[in-house]
Amino acid sequence: MRTTETEGENDMGKIVTGATMSLDGYIAGPGESGFDLLFQWYGNGDVEIPSASPDVPPIRVSAASAGLVKPEWENTGALVVGRYLYDMTKAWGGRHPMDVTTVVLTHQRPDDRPEDDENFVFVTEGIEAAVTRAKEVAGDKNVVVNGGQMARQCLEAGLLDEVGVELVPVVLGGGKTLFGELGTTPVEFEGPVAVVEGTGVTHLRYRVKK
């Protein structure tokens, strides 16, 4: 089942973030654990969504999930991630699975990437500069900011427009939250503006109140 208040609206050019989340609010378990449980919905369906990464296989999700996720991926023009994720994934083998340019916020550019290219752009001046660069790359499409520290900084800076939560029936008992330790709370959201019930996951979308 899907309910939405955004049908017919132009959702292009927004700054969004999101993550798969356990019922107790964690996007990663203690010690970076629990991903096998969080991402089961990536492989429990019949609809294949291709991956542009040589190291990340295509996902196979339910038709309901694909009906939401595929258009969102297609309307994404750039990503913003932190250096930690970039290093942890080993740069996704050279290209992010979503097949868009990834803007990496870092204190220092990697030695093996002396110049920016269509795969990776490196920014050292802070979250505002990273989002500005990503918007330039994305054009009239959305910029997706990775969860955790990047999402927290983006929300605190007043840059974030929408939040997506992929809620899965798992309890992790601790770990990392979507926005980490926010410096300014509470923060209110509008919605959910969309609810999609997939297999093993409920997709929720919210707008940031401004």
Backbone as numpy.savetxt, mean C-alpha at the origin, in Angstrom:
# Nx Ny Nz CAx CAy CAz Cx Cy Cz
-20.34 -9.32 -1.32 -21.19 -8.13 -1.32 -20.31 -6.89 -1.32
-20.74 -5.86 -2.05 -19.98 -4.63 -2.10 -20.92 -3.45 -1.94
-20.55 -2.54 -1.06 -21.26 -1.28 -0.95 -20.26 -0.16 -1.13
-20.66 0.91 -1.76 -19.74 2.02 -2.02 -20.49 3.32 -2.16
-19.85 4.40 -1.76 -20.39 5.74 -1.93 -19.63 6.50 -3.01
-18.67 5.84 -3.67 -17.79 6.57 -4.57 -18.04 6.26 -6.03
-19.05 5.47 -6.35 -19.30 5.13 -7.74 -19.60 6.39 -8.53
-18.94 6.50 -9.69 -19.16 7.65 -10.54 -18.28 8.84 -10.20
-17.55 8.78 -9.09 -16.67 9.86 -8.72 -15.28 9.65 -9.32
-14.56 10.73 -9.50 -13.20 10.64 -10.01 -12.25 10.51 -8.83
-11.64 9.34 -8.68 -10.75 9.08 -7.57 -9.28 9.18 -7.98
-9.02 9.84 -9.11 -7.66 9.88 -9.62 -6.84 10.95 -8.91
-5.54 10.74 -8.90 -4.64 11.73 -8.35 -4.64 11.86 -6.86
-4.98 10.81 -6.14 -5.01 10.85 -4.69 -3.78 10.18 -4.08
-3.54 10.50 -2.81 -2.48 9.86 -2.04 -3.15 8.86 -1.11
-2.85 7.59 -1.31 -3.55 6.54 -0.56 -2.53 5.62 0.11
-2.98 4.96 1.15 -2.17 3.93 1.78 -3.08 2.77 2.15
-2.50 1.66 2.48 -3.30 0.51 2.87 -2.43 -0.67 3.24
-3.05 -1.67 3.82 -2.31 -2.86 4.22 -3.27 -3.97 4.58
-2.79 -5.19 4.49 -3.53 -6.32 5.03 -3.34 -6.34 6.54
-4.46 -6.50 7.27 -4.45 -6.33 8.71 -5.16 -7.48 9.41
-4.60 -7.89 10.54 -5.24 -8.91 11.37 -6.43 -8.31 12.13
-7.24 -9.17 12.71 -8.40 -8.69 13.46 -7.98 -7.87 14.67
-6.78 -8.10 15.20 -6.33 -7.30 16.33 -5.43 -6.13 15.89
-5.47 -5.79 14.61 -4.91 -4.52 14.17 -3.46 -4.49 13.76
-2.87 -5.64 13.40 -1.45 -5.67 13.06 -1.23 -6.00 11.59
-0.27 -5.30 10.97 0.07 -5.57 9.57 1.30 -6.46 9.47
1.91 -6.77 10.60 3.00 -7.75 10.71 3.03 -8.22 12.15
3.34 -9.49 12.35 3.41 -10.03 13.69 4.74 -9.73 14.34
4.95 -10.20 15.57 6.21 -9.97 16.29 7.40 -10.48 15.48
8.45 -9.64 15.40 9.64 -10.05 14.66 9.40 -10.26 13.19
8.54 -9.43 12.59 8.21 -9.54 11.16 7.66 -10.92 10.81
6.78 -11.45 11.64 6.19 -12.76 11.40 4.73 -12.60 10.93
4.12 -13.72 10.61 2.70 -13.74 10.31 2.29 -13.45 8.89
3.24 -13.20 8.00 2.87 -12.83 6.64 2.19 -13.98 5.90
2.56 -15.22 6.23 1.92 -16.36 5.58 0.43 -16.40 5.90
0.06 -15.97 7.11 -1.34 -15.93 7.50 -2.05 -14.71 6.95
-1.37 -13.57 7.00 -1.99 -12.33 6.52 -2.31 -12.39 5.03
-1.44 -13.01 4.26 -1.58 -12.95 2.81 -2.11 -14.24 2.19
-2.81 -15.03 2.96 -3.43 -16.22 2.38 -4.41 -15.87 1.27
-5.06 -14.71 1.40 -6.06 -14.32 0.40 -5.43 -14.03 -0.95
-4.09 -13.84 -0.98 -3.40 -13.62 -2.25 -3.36 -14.87 -3.12
-3.71 -16.03 -2.55 -3.61 -17.25 -3.33 -4.81 -18.16 -3.22
-5.97 -17.62 -2.79 -7.12 -18.49 -2.55 -8.24 -18.33 -3.57
-7.92 -17.73 -4.72 -8.96 -17.50 -5.71 -8.59 -18.00 -7.09
-9.45 -17.70 -8.06 -9.28 -18.18 -9.43 -8.88 -17.09 -10.41
-8.84 -15.83 -9.95 -8.51 -14.74 -10.86 -7.04 -14.36 -10.66
-6.26 -14.49 -11.72 -4.84 -14.18 -11.63 -4.57 -12.71 -11.93
-3.77 -12.07 -11.07 -3.31 -10.71 -11.31 -1.80 -10.79 -11.51
-1.30 -10.42 -12.69 0.12 -10.60 -13.00 1.03 -9.79 -12.08
2.28 -10.22 -11.99 3.31 -9.51 -11.25 4.42 -9.11 -12.20
4.90 -7.87 -12.06 6.00 -7.40 -12.89 7.36 -7.75 -12.30
7.37 -8.27 -11.07 8.63 -8.61 -10.41 9.06 -10.02 -10.78
10.33 -10.19 -11.12 10.82 -11.55 -11.41 10.88 -12.42 -10.16
10.82 -11.81 -8.98 10.95 -12.55 -7.73 9.61 -12.79 -7.03
8.55 -12.16 -7.51 7.24 -12.27 -6.87 6.24 -12.88 -7.85
5.67 -14.04 -7.54 4.73 -14.67 -8.47 3.42 -13.91 -8.56
2.63 -14.16 -9.59 1.31 -13.55 -9.69 0.45 -13.96 -8.50
-0.51 -13.10 -8.14 -1.45 -13.47 -7.10 -2.71 -14.03 -7.74
-3.42 -14.87 -7.00 -4.67 -15.46 -7.49 -5.72 -15.24 -6.41
-6.64 -14.34 -6.68 -7.62 -13.93 -5.68 -9.03 -14.23 -6.16
-9.98 -14.09 -5.27 -11.38 -14.31 -5.63 -11.84 -13.23 -6.60
-12.92 -13.51 -7.31 -13.45 -12.55 -8.27 -13.84 -11.24 -7.59
-14.38 -11.35 -6.38 -14.79 -10.14 -5.65 -13.57 -9.28 -5.33
-12.50 -9.91 -4.84 -11.28 -9.16 -4.54 -10.67 -8.57 -5.80
-10.63 -9.34 -6.86 -10.05 -8.86 -8.11 -10.83 -7.67 -8.66
-12.13 -7.66 -8.47 -12.95 -6.55 -8.95 -12.60 -5.23 -8.31
-12.03 -5.28 -7.13 -11.58 -4.06 -6.45 -10.09 -3.81 -6.68
-9.28 -4.85 -6.51 -7.83 -4.69 -6.52 -7.29 -4.34 -7.91
-7.79 -5.00 -8.95 -7.26 -4.76 -10.30 -7.42 -3.31 -10.73
-8.62 -2.71 -10.60 -8.73 -1.30 -10.97 -7.86 -0.38 -10.11
-7.70 -0.71 -8.83 -6.84 0.10 -7.98 -5.39 0.03 -8.45
-4.93 -1.16 -8.79 -3.56 -1.30 -9.31 -3.41 -0.53 -10.61
-4.40 -0.64 -11.49 -4.33 0.03 -12.79 -4.33 1.55 -12.65
-4.93 2.05 -11.58 -5.00 3.49 -11.36 -3.88 3.99 -10.46
-2.86 3.17 -10.23 -1.70 3.57 -9.45 -0.57 3.97 -10.39
-0.03 5.18 -10.17 1.02 5.67 -11.04 2.40 5.64 -10.43
2.48 5.54 -9.11 3.78 5.48 -8.42 3.58 5.02 -7.00
4.65 4.52 -6.41 4.64 4.06 -5.03 5.66 4.86 -4.22
5.39 4.97 -2.91 6.37 5.53 -1.98 6.63 4.49 -0.90
7.87 4.08 -0.75 8.24 3.09 0.26 9.47 3.58 1.00
9.78 2.96 2.12 10.98 3.27 2.87 12.14 2.37 2.47
13.32 2.75 2.89 14.52 1.98 2.55 14.48 0.58 3.17
13.85 0.47 4.34 13.79 -0.83 5.01 13.09 -1.87 4.12
11.93 -1.50 3.56 11.20 -2.44 2.71 11.96 -2.71 1.42
12.56 -1.68 0.87 13.35 -1.85 -0.34 14.46 -2.87 -0.13
15.16 -2.77 1.01 16.24 -3.71 1.30 15.70 -5.10 1.63
14.62 -5.16 2.40 14.06 -6.44 2.83 13.60 -7.29 1.64
13.04 -6.63 0.62 12.55 -7.34 -0.55 13.62 -7.52 -1.62
14.83 -6.99 -1.35 15.91 -6.99 -2.34 15.46 -6.34 -3.64
14.76 -5.21 -3.44 14.28 -4.38 -4.56 13.34 -5.15 -5.49
12.66 -6.14 -4.93 11.68 -6.95 -5.69 12.29 -7.52 -6.97
13.59 -7.76 -6.94 14.25 -8.32 -8.12 14.47 -7.31 -9.23
14.21 -6.02 -8.96 14.45 -5.00 -9.96 13.22 -4.24 -10.42
12.03 -4.75 -10.11 10.79 -4.08 -10.52 9.69 -4.46 -9.54
8.93 -3.46 -9.07 7.84 -3.75 -8.14 6.75 -4.57 -8.84
6.09 -5.49 -8.11 5.05 -6.32 -8.72 3.94 -5.53 -9.40
3.65 -4.30 -8.92 2.57 -3.50 -9.50 2.97 -2.83 -10.81
4.23 -2.99 -11.23 4.71 -2.50 -12.52 4.66 -0.98 -12.63
5.02 -0.29 -11.55 5.11 1.17 -11.57 6.43 1.59 -10.93
6.79 2.85 -11.13 8.00 3.39 -10.51 7.83 3.47 -9.00
8.86 3.05 -8.27 8.86 3.09 -6.82 9.79 4.18 -6.33
9.23 5.13 -5.57 10.03 6.19 -4.96 10.44 5.72 -3.56
11.74 5.66 -3.31 12.28 5.14 -2.06 12.79 6.31 -1.22
12.20 6.47 -0.03 12.67 7.48 0.91 13.80 6.89 1.74
14.96 7.51 1.68 16.15 6.93 2.32 17.09 8.03 2.79
17.96 7.71 3.71 18.99 8.66 4.14 20.15 8.70 3.15
20.35 7.59 2.44 21.46 7.52 1.51 21.12 6.59 0.35
21.38 7.05 -0.84 21.14 6.26 -2.04 22.00 4.99 -2.02
21.44 3.84 -2.46 22.24 2.61 -2.54 23.42 2.77 -3.49
24.53 2.19 -3.15 25.74 2.31 -3.96 25.55 1.71 -5.35
24.70 0.69 -5.44 24.54 0.02 -6.73 23.50 0.70 -7.63
22.96 1.84 -7.20 22.00 2.57 -8.02 22.39 4.06 -8.05
23.40 4.39 -8.84 23.89 5.77 -8.86 22.92 6.77 -9.48
21.97 6.28 -10.29 21.03 7.18 -10.95 19.61 6.62 -10.84
18.64 7.54 -10.87 17.23 7.13 -10.91 16.90 6.58 -12.29
15.90 5.69 -12.35 15.42 5.18 -13.62 13.92 4.92 -13.52
13.36 4.25 -14.49 11.90 4.03 -14.49 11.47 3.04 -13.42
12.40 2.33 -12.82 12.06 1.36 -11.79 12.12 1.97 -10.39
13.18 2.72 -10.09 13.38 3.26 -8.74 13.90 4.69 -8.78
13.29 5.51 -7.91 13.73 6.89 -7.70 14.02 7.03 -6.20
15.14 7.66 -5.85 15.54 7.78 -4.45 15.47 9.23 -4.01
14.84 9.44 -2.84 14.65 10.77 -2.29 15.19 10.78 -0.87
15.97 11.81 -0.54 16.57 11.90 0.79 16.06 13.08 1.61
15.14 13.87 1.06 14.74 15.13 1.71 13.50 15.01 2.59
12.95 13.83 2.80 11.79 13.70 3.68 10.53 13.29 2.95
9.45 13.02 3.71 8.23 12.46 3.15 7.55 13.41 2.18
7.57 14.73 2.47 6.93 15.68 1.56 7.60 15.64 0.18
8.92 15.62 0.17 9.65 15.56 -1.09 9.40 14.25 -1.82
9.31 13.16 -1.07 9.06 11.85 -1.69 7.68 11.82 -2.34
6.67 12.34 -1.66 5.32 12.35 -2.21 5.24 13.28 -3.42
5.90 14.44 -3.33 5.92 15.37 -4.46 6.54 14.71 -5.69
7.65 14.02 -5.49 8.31 13.34 -6.62 7.42 12.24 -7.17
6.76 11.49 -6.28 5.87 10.41 -6.73 4.69 10.97 -7.53
4.17 12.12 -7.11 3.06 12.73 -7.85 3.49 13.16 -9.24
4.72 13.63 -9.35 5.25 13.99 -10.67 5.32 12.77 -11.57
5.75 11.65 -11.00 5.85 10.41 -11.77 4.48 9.87 -12.13
3.54 9.95 -11.18 2.21 9.34 -11.36 1.30 10.11 -12.31
1.55 11.40 -12.49 0.67 12.20 -13.33 -0.72 12.31 -12.72
-1.75 11.91 -13.47 -3.11 12.01 -12.94 -3.57 10.72 -12.26
-2.65 9.79 -12.04 -2.99 8.57 -11.32 -2.67 8.71 -9.84
-3.07 7.70 -9.06 -2.86 7.74 -7.62 -1.42 7.41 -7.24
-1.02 7.92 -6.08 0.24 7.55 -5.44 -0.10 6.68 -4.24
0.51 5.50 -4.16 0.28 4.59 -3.04 1.49 4.65 -2.11
1.22 4.95 -0.84 2.26 5.03 0.18 2.23 3.75 1.00
3.39 3.13 1.18 3.45 1.89 1.94 3.08 2.12 3.39
2.48 1.08 4.01 2.07 1.17 5.41 3.25 1.26 6.36
2.97 1.51 7.64 4.02 1.62 8.64 4.55 3.04 8.74
5.87 3.20 8.76 6.47 4.51 8.97 6.13 5.49 7.86
6.09 5.04 6.61 5.77 5.94 5.51 4.34 6.46 5.65
3.41 5.57 5.98 2.02 5.98 6.15 1.87 6.94 7.33
2.57 6.66 8.41 2.51 7.53 9.58 2.99 8.94 9.24
4.15 9.02 8.60 4.70 10.32 8.24 3.78 11.07 7.29
3.19 10.35 6.35 2.30 10.96 5.37 1.03 11.49 6.04
0.48 10.73 6.98 -0.71 11.16 7.69 -0.42 12.37 8.57
0.70 12.33 9.28 1.07 13.45 10.15 1.31 14.73 9.35
1.79 14.59 8.12 2.06 15.75 7.27 0.81 16.27 6.57
-0.32 15.60 6.78 -1.57 16.03 6.15 -1.65 15.75 4.67
-0.88 14.78 4.19 -0.81 14.48 2.76 -1.75 13.36 2.33
-2.24 12.59 3.27 -2.98 11.37 2.94 -4.45 11.65 2.65
-4.98 11.01 1.59 -6.39 11.18 1.22 -7.25 9.98 1.59
-6.75 8.78 1.38 -7.56 7.59 1.60 -6.75 6.47 2.23
-7.45 5.58 2.91 -6.83 4.44 3.56 -7.60 3.18 3.18
-6.87 2.14 2.83 -7.48 0.85 2.55 -7.03 -0.20 3.55
-7.96 -0.99 4.04 -7.65 -2.07 4.97 -8.17 -3.38 4.38
-7.28 -4.37 4.28 -7.69 -5.71 3.87 -7.74 -6.53 5.16
-8.90 -6.67 5.74 -9.06 -7.29 7.06 -9.19 -8.81 6.91
-8.30 -9.54 7.58 -8.30 -11.00 7.46 -8.59 -11.63 8.82
-9.22 -12.82 8.82 -9.63 -13.47 10.07 -8.47 -14.17 10.77
-7.51 -13.38 11.25 -6.33 -13.87 11.94 -6.05 -12.96 13.12
-5.60 -13.52 14.24 -5.16 -12.74 15.39 -3.67 -13.01 15.59
-2.85 -11.95 15.57 -1.39 -12.10 15.67 -0.87 -11.84 17.07
-1.60 -11.10 17.88 -1.21 -10.91 19.27 -0.18 -9.83 19.53
0.32 -9.20 18.50 1.32 -8.14 18.65 2.00 -7.90 17.32
2.85 -6.87 17.29 3.58 -6.60 16.06 3.50 -5.15 15.63
3.45 -4.94 14.32 3.50 -3.61 13.72 2.09 -3.18 13.28
1.73 -1.93 13.57 0.43 -1.40 13.16 0.57 -0.56 11.90
-0.56 -0.25 11.28 -0.56 0.44 9.99 0.12 1.80 10.06
-0.14 2.56 11.13 0.41 3.91 11.24 1.48 4.05 12.33
1.88 2.95 12.93 2.92 3.03 13.94 2.50 3.92 15.11
3.46 4.63 15.67 3.20 5.54 16.79 2.94 6.94 16.27
1.67 7.25 16.03 1.31 8.55 15.51 1.62 9.65 16.52
2.19 10.75 16.03 2.48 11.86 16.90 1.28 12.72 17.21
0.26 12.67 16.33 -0.94 13.48 16.51 -2.16 12.57 16.44
-2.87 12.45 17.54 -4.10 11.66 17.59 -5.14 12.39 18.42
-6.43 12.09 18.24 -6.95 11.12 17.28 -7.02 11.70 15.87
-7.15 10.80 14.89 -7.37 11.16 13.50 -8.68 10.51 13.06
-9.56 11.28 12.46 -10.87 10.75 12.05 -10.89 10.44 10.56
-11.69 9.43 10.23 -11.87 9.03 8.85 -13.36 9.00 8.51
-13.67 9.10 7.23 -15.04 9.00 6.75 -15.24 7.63 6.12
-16.38 7.04 6.40 -16.68 5.77 5.75 -17.00 4.64 6.72
-16.89 3.40 6.21 -16.22 3.03 4.96 -16.97 3.51 3.73
-16.22 4.00 2.75 -16.80 4.42 1.48 -16.89 3.26 0.51
-16.25 2.14 0.85 -16.38 0.91 0.06 -16.15 -0.29 0.96
-16.97 -1.32 0.76 -16.83 -2.58 1.47 -16.97 -3.71 0.46
-15.95 -4.55 0.37 -15.99 -5.68 -0.55 -15.63 -6.94 0.23
-16.52 -7.93 0.16 -16.29 -9.19 0.86 -15.66 -10.20 -0.10
-14.35 -10.41 0.05 -13.67 -11.41 -0.74 -13.64 -12.73 -0.01
-12.85 -13.66 -0.52 -12.68 -14.95 0.14 -11.54 -14.83 1.15
-11.86 -14.95 2.43 -10.85 -14.85 3.47 -10.36 -13.45 3.73
-11.07 -12.44 3.24 -10.65 -11.05 3.43 -11.85 -10.13 3.21
-11.91 -9.07 4.01 -12.89 -8.02 3.79 -12.15 -6.73 3.48
-12.43 -6.16 2.32 -11.75 -4.95 1.87 -12.54 -3.73 2.32
-11.87 -2.82 3.03 -12.51 -1.61 3.54 -11.74 -0.39 3.04
-12.49 0.65 2.64 -11.86 1.88 2.17 -12.42 3.06 2.96
-11.54 3.97 3.38 -11.92 5.13 4.18 -11.28 6.38 3.61
-11.96 7.53 3.77 -11.37 8.82 3.45 -10.86 9.49 4.71
-9.74 10.20 4.55 -9.20 10.95 5.67 -9.98 12.27 5.78
-10.49 12.56 6.98 -11.18 13.82 7.20 -10.17 14.97 7.23
-10.47 16.04 6.48 -9.54 17.18 6.44 -10.28 18.46 6.75
